[in-house]
PDB file of C-alpha atoms and ligand atoms in Angstrom:
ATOM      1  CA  UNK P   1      40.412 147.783 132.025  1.00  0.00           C
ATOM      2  CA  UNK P   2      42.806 145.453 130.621  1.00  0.00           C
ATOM      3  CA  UNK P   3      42.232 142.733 128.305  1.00  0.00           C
ATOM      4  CA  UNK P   4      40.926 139.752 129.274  1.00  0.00           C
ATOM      5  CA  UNK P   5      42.788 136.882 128.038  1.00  0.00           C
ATOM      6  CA  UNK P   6      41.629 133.191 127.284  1.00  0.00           C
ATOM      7  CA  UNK P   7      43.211 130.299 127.562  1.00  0.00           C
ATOM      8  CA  UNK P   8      43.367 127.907 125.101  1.00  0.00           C
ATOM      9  CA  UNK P   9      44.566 124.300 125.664  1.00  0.00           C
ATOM     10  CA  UNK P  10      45.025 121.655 122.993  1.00  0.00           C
ATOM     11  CA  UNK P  11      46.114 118.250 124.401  1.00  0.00           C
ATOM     12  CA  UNK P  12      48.351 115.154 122.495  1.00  0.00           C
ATOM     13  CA  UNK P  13      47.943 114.574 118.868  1.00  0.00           C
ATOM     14  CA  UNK P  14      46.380 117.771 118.328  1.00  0.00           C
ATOM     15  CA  UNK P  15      49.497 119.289 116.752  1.00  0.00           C
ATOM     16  CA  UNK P  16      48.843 116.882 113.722  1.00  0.00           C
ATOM     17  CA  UNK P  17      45.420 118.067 112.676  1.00  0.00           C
ATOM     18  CA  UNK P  18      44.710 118.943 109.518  1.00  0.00           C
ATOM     19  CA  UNK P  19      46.553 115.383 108.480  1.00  0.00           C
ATOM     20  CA  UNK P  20      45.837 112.981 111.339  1.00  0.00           C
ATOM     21  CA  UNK P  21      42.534 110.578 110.890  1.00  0.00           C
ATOM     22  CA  UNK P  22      40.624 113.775 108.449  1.00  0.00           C
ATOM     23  CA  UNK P  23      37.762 111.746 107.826  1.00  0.00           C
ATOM     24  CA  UNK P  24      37.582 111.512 112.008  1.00  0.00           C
ATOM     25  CA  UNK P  25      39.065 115.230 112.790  1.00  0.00           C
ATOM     26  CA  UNK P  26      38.501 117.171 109.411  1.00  0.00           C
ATOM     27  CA  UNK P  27      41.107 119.063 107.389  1.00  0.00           C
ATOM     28  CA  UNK P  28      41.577 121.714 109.204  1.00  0.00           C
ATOM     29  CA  UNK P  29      45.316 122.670 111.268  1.00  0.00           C
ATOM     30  CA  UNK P  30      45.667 123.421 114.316  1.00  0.00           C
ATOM     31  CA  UNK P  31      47.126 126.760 113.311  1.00  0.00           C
ATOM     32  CA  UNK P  32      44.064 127.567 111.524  1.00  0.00           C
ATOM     33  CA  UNK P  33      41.556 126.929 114.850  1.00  0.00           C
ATOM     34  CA  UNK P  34      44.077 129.084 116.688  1.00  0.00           C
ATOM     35  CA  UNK P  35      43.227 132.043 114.185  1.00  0.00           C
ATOM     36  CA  UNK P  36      39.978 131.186 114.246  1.00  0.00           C
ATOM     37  CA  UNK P  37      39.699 131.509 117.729  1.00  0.00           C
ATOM     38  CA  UNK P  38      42.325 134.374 118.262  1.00  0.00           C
ATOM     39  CA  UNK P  39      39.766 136.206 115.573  1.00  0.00           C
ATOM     40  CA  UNK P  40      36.532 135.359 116.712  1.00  0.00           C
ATOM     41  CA  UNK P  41      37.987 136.444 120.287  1.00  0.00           C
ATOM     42  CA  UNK P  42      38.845 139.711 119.264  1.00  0.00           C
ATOM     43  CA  UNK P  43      35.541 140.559 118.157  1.00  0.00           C
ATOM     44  CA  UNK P  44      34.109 140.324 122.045  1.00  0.00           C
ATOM     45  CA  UNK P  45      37.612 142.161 123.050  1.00  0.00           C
ATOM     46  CA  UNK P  46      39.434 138.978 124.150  1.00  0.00           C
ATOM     47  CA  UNK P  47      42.496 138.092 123.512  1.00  0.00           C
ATOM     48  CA  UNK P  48      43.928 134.365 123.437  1.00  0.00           C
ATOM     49  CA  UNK P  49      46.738 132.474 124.727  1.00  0.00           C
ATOM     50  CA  UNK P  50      47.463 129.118 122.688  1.00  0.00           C
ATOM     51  CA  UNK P  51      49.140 126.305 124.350  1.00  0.00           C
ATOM     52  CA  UNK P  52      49.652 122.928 122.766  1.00  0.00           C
ATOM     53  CA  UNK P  53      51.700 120.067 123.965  1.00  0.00           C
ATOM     54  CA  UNK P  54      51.779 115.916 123.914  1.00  0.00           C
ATOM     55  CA  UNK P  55      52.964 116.140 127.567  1.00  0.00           C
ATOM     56  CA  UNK P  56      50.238 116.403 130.373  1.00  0.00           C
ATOM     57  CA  UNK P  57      52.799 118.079 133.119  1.00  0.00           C
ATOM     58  CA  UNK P  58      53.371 120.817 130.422  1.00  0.00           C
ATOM     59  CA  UNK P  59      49.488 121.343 130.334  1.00  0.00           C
ATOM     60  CA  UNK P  60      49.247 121.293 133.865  1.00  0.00           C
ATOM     61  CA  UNK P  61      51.583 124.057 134.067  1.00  0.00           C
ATOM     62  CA  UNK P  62      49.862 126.073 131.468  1.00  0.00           C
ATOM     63  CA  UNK P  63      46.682 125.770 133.300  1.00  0.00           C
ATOM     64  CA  UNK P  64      48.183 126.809 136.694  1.00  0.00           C
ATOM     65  CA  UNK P  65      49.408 129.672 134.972  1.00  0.00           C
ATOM     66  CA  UNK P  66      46.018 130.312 134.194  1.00  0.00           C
ATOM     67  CA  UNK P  67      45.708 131.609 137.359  1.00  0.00           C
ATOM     68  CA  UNK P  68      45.462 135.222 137.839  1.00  0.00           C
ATOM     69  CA  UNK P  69      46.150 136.068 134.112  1.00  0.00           C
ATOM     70  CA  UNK P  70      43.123 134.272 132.284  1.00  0.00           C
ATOM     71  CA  UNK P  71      39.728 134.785 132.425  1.00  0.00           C
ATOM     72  CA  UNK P  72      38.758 131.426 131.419  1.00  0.00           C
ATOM     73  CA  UNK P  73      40.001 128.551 129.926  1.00  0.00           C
ATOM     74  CA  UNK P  74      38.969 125.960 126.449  1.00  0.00           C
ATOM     75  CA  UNK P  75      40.566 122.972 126.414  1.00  0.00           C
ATOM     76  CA  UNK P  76      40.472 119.692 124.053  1.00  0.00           C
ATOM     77  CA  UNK P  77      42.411 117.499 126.313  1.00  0.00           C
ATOM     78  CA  UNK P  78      42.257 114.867 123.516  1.00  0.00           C
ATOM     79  CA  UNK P  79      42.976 111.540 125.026  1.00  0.00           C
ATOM     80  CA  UNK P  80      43.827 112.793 128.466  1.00  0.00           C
ATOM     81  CA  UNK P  81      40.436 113.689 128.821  1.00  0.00           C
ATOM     82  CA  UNK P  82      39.646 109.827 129.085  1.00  0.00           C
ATOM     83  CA  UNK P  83      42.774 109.158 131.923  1.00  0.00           C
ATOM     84  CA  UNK P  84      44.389 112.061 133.305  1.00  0.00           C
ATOM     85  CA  UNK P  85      42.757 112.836 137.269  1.00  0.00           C
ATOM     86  CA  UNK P  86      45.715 115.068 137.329  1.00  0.00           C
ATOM     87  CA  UNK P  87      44.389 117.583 134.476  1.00  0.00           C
ATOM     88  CA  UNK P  88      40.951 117.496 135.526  1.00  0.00           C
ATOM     89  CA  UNK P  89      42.297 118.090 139.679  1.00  0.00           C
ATOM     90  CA  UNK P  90      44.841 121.359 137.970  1.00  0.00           C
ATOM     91  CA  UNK P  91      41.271 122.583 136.173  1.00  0.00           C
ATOM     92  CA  UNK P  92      39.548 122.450 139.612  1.00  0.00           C
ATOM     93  CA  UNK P  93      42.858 124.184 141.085  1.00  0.00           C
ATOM     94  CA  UNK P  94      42.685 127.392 139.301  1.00  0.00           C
ATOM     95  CA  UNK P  95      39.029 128.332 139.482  1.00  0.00           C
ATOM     96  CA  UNK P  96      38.080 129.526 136.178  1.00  0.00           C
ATOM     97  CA  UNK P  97      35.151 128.762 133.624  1.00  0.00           C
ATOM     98  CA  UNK P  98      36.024 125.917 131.703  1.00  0.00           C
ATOM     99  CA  UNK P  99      34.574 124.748 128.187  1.00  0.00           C
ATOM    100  CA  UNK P 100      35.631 121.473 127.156  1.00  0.00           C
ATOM    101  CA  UNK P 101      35.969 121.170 122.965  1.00  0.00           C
ATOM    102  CA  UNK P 102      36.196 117.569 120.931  1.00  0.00           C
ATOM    103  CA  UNK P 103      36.088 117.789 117.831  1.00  0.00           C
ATOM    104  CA  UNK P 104      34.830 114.588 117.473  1.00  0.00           C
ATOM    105  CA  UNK P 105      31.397 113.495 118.695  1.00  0.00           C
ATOM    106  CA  UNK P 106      33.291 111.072 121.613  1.00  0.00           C
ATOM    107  CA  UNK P 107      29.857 109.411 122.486  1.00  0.00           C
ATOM    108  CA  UNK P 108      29.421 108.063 119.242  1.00  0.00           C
ATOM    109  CA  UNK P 109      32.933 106.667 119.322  1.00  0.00           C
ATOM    110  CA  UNK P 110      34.830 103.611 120.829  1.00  0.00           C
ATOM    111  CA  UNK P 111      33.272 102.826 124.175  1.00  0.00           C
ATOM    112  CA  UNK P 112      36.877 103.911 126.049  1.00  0.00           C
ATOM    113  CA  UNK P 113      36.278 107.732 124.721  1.00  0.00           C
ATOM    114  CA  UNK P 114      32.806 108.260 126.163  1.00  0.00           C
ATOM    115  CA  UNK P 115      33.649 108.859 129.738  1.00  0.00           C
ATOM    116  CA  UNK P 116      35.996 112.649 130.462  1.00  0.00           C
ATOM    117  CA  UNK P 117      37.555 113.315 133.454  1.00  0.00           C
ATOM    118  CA  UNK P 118      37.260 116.891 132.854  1.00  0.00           C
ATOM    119  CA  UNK P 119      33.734 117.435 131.727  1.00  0.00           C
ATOM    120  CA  UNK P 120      32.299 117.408 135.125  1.00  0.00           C
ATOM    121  CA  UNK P 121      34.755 120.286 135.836  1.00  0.00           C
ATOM    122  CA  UNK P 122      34.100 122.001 132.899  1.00  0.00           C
ATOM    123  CA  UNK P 123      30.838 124.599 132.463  1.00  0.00           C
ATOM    124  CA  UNK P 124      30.153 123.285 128.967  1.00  0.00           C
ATOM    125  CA  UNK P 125      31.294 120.257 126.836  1.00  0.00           C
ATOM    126  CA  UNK P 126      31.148 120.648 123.358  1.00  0.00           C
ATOM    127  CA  UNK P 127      31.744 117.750 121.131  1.00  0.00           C
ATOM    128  CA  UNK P 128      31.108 116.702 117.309  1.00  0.00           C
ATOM    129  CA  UNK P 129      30.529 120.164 115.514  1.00  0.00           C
ATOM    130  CA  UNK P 130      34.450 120.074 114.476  1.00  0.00           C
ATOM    131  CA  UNK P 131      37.049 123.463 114.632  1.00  0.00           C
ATOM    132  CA  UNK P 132      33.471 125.436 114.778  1.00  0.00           C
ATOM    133  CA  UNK P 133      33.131 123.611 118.683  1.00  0.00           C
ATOM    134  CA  UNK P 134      35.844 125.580 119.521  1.00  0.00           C
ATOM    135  CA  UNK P 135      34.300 128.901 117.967  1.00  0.00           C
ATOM    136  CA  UNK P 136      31.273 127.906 120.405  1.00  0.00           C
ATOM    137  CA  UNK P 137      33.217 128.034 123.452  1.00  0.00           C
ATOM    138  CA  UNK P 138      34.628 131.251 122.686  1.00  0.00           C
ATOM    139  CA  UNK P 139      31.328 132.548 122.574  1.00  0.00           C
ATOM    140  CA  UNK P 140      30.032 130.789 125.650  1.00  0.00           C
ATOM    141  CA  UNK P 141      32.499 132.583 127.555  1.00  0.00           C
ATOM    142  CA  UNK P 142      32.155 135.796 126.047  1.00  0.00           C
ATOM    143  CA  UNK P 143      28.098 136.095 126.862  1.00  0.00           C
ATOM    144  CA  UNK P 144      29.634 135.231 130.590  1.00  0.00           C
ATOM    145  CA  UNK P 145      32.196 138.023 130.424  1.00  0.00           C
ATOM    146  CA  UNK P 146      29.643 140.307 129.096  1.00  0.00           C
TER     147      UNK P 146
HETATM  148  C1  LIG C   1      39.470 114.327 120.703  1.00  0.00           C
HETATM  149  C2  LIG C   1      38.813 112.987 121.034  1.00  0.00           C
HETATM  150  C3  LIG C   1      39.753 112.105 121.853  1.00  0.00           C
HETATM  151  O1  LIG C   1      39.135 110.861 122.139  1.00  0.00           O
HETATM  152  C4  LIG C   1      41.019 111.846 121.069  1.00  0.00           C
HETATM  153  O2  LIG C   1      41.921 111.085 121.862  1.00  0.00           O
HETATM  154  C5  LIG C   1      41.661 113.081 120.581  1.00  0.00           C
HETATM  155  C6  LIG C   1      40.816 114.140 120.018  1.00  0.00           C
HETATM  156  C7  LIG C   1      38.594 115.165 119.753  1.00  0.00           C
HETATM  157  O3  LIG C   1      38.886 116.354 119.605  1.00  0.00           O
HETATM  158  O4  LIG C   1      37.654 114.648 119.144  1.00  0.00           O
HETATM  159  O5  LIG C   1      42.877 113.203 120.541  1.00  0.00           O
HETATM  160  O6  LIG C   1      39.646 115.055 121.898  1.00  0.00           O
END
């Protein structure tokens, strides 16, 4: 069979982890959440696609390319999650499990990052336990795939 693949979607701002806001996202990269990820995924025989951008069309794209070629998708949105219709509608589009990751707890935040767009289209939203949120939703979709 071939491999399944995951997607994995990091929204605006996320690029700058490791030295935007630490004592709100921690110290860890991006870079070092995509290993983590790409390692953890390998252990249930997944493999992982990484796509980060600032722009919401290029995310769209990513996640209609989803289609057909991924067996499920994570996504931190970051703050499109509170505005963008038009990520949360290209989620719906593709019909795939989708875990939602924040790294930050958003419900303990300012009042404007409580409400998501895409957590009613995602299976599971995940938010507060930091890079290891993201570990989480690799293994939520794994026990699905299994
Ligand atoms: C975030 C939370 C969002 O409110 C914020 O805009 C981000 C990161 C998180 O991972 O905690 O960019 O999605």
């Amino acid at each position: 069979m071939t491999e399944r693949v995951v997607l994995l979607v990091n929204g605006p701002n996320l690029n700058l982890l490791g030295t935007r806001q630490p004592e709100v996202y921690g110290a860890t990269t991006l870079a070092e959440i995509e290993a983590a990820v790409a390692a953890l995924a390998a252990e249930f025989g997944l493999a992982v696609r990484a796509v980060q951008s600032n722009h919401e069309g290029v995310l769209i794209d990513a996640i209609h390319a989803a289609r057909g070629e991924c067996a499920g998708i994570i996504i931190n949105p970051g703050a499109y999650s509170h505005t963008s219709i038009a990520i949360r509608d290209a989620l719906s589009s593709v019909d795939l499990p989708v875990v939602e990751v924040h790294l930050s707890n958003i419900h303990a935040r300012e009042e404007f990052r409580h409400h998501s767009f895409v957590s009613a289209v995602a299976e599971a939203v995940i938010a507060g336990a930091g890079p290891a949120g993201y570990e989480y939703a690799v293994r939520h979709l794994a026990a699905k795939f299994a």
